[in-house]
């Protein structure tokens, strides 16, 4: 007998638009110093994010001596770690990434490298790090033995990939709706946003960006050894990503169409990058003045060099936005998995997590990521899927806030965006949606006390518990009382009084799912509608109703 399990399929969903919420001065918005500031509406808090490097997994304690090394060999542990990395198929063959104790130690190594049979492929002096190639590991082993005090880390140079999207037939059964050119409206962008992002630079670390008209004269590029790219079909990924962040032409307008774009190609001709090259790109972008660095690439392996470079960017005040990955995985790719990175997942036009979007405890926010209309080399428009598209929409949103709120830093803006994201899924932060789905309209109106937007944030089915949650959120700049939630649960209707809600506050009403009725009928319908009290004018009534079905499916 085949197993059966219920599946929630949203049928209709009001667009998550905008409103104002908790009073908070831009100067006090936590993405500064060592920790996030706690936020009463459920935004980022000290225990959640930016706790230095503590969010990163530590390498296993390896004490086994490397082949040919005795138990007393101080370099044995590092060599063992390197050998473990090199056995990983995701590590470049014949390469290592080395970190040294000091600038002097690095200088000594560079002076003797060629004589030792090692080829220096790249150097990051600020991290005392070097990428080396070798034909035989013996040369590196001998140098580590002879100079054990010089080394602090030795690891593989792992591949970094453009996230792939699973083939449609491999996705779970789910009714998904794409955006086309509707992503900005979904994010609460209304009216003229042509000045958003002005004066802010967004770096795109990708396959290069084609100099299309949608970027005007706001595009420049820096070559870090991979060429400039961006003009061929194989390089289209970077162009599509850049347009979602900062395109200005009709049909390919980004969230920050006035922002400057700095293109740094980090992929080779095969469309693949690596940890060391990515770290070089981050440093180049930050040193060139980029306040926001978008990385729509990922790897499932990390390294000390990438971790240290993320810290470098953070200390310089920059924000890294990164795609969470498209593997339907319960973990994020690196660098999105780092707690100091604004990691981004994907939703469809119904507000549900797309079937391919990765989940993870460090997920920051979600944004549109299905069938996004964007630019492509040759002045084409294409439909673009994946968290690769979600991440630049968030990068542009941060730039937009910086340009519209005087004195707001990139890190403050990232905090603000999370603080005023639209709750989704289970109430509060969760691995599938992070702090919520980006609602740029609400974030733009965070200090507008006259703005009113009450909403049904989500209609969330907890399959393991057999419960349906109806989550109400006040996205207004003022407290709201007198709301009524009308619920129809599998044919049973009821009206529920919603308690007084402060700006940004959430309230959840839960009903049990009748499993016997579900088994008998195969499908149960659920709908909800939120009614405002007389005299309260909701400036976004579209998000005041939802409908969904729990369907018994056969596995």
mmCIF file of C-alpha atoms in Angstrom, residues 1 86 117 131 140 143 149 262 290 300 323 339 360 362 382 388 440 463 469 518 533:
data_model
loop_
_atom_site.group_PDB
_atom_site.id
_atom_site.type_symbol
_atom_site.label_atom_id
_atom_site.label_comp_id
_atom_site.label_asym_id
_atom_site.label_seq_id
_atom_site.Cartn_x
_atom_site.Cartn_y
_atom_site.Cartn_z
ATOM 1 C CA UNK A 1 0.000 0.000 0.000
ATOM 2 C CA UNK A 86 41.575 17.228 -1.288
ATOM 3 C CA UNK A 117 58.125 23.309 -6.651
ATOM 4 C CA UNK A 131 46.434 29.959 -3.506
ATOM 5 C CA UNK A 140 54.077 21.340 0.099
ATOM 6 C CA UNK A 143 57.693 23.061 3.244
ATOM 7 C CA UNK A 149 55.387 28.068 12.685
ATOM 8 C CA UNK A 262 30.209 47.220 -10.088
ATOM 9 C CA UNK A 290 30.764 48.894 -2.846
ATOM 10 C CA UNK A 300 28.445 23.412 0.315
ATOM 11 C CA UNK A 323 21.514 33.172 -2.678
ATOM 12 C CA UNK A 339 25.520 34.372 10.056
ATOM 13 C CA UNK A 360 18.276 26.936 7.028
ATOM 14 C CA UNK A 362 20.475 31.403 9.259
ATOM 15 C CA UNK A 382 14.133 36.233 -20.197
ATOM 16 C CA UNK A 388 19.969 33.725 -7.762
ATOM 17 C CA UNK A 440 9.876 47.097 0.559
ATOM 18 C CA UNK A 463 1.136 18.828 8.744
ATOM 19 C CA UNK A 469 -2.643 28.525 11.606
ATOM 20 C CA UNK A 518 -9.683 14.644 4.835
ATOM 21 C CA UNK A 533 -13.383 48.442 12.073
#
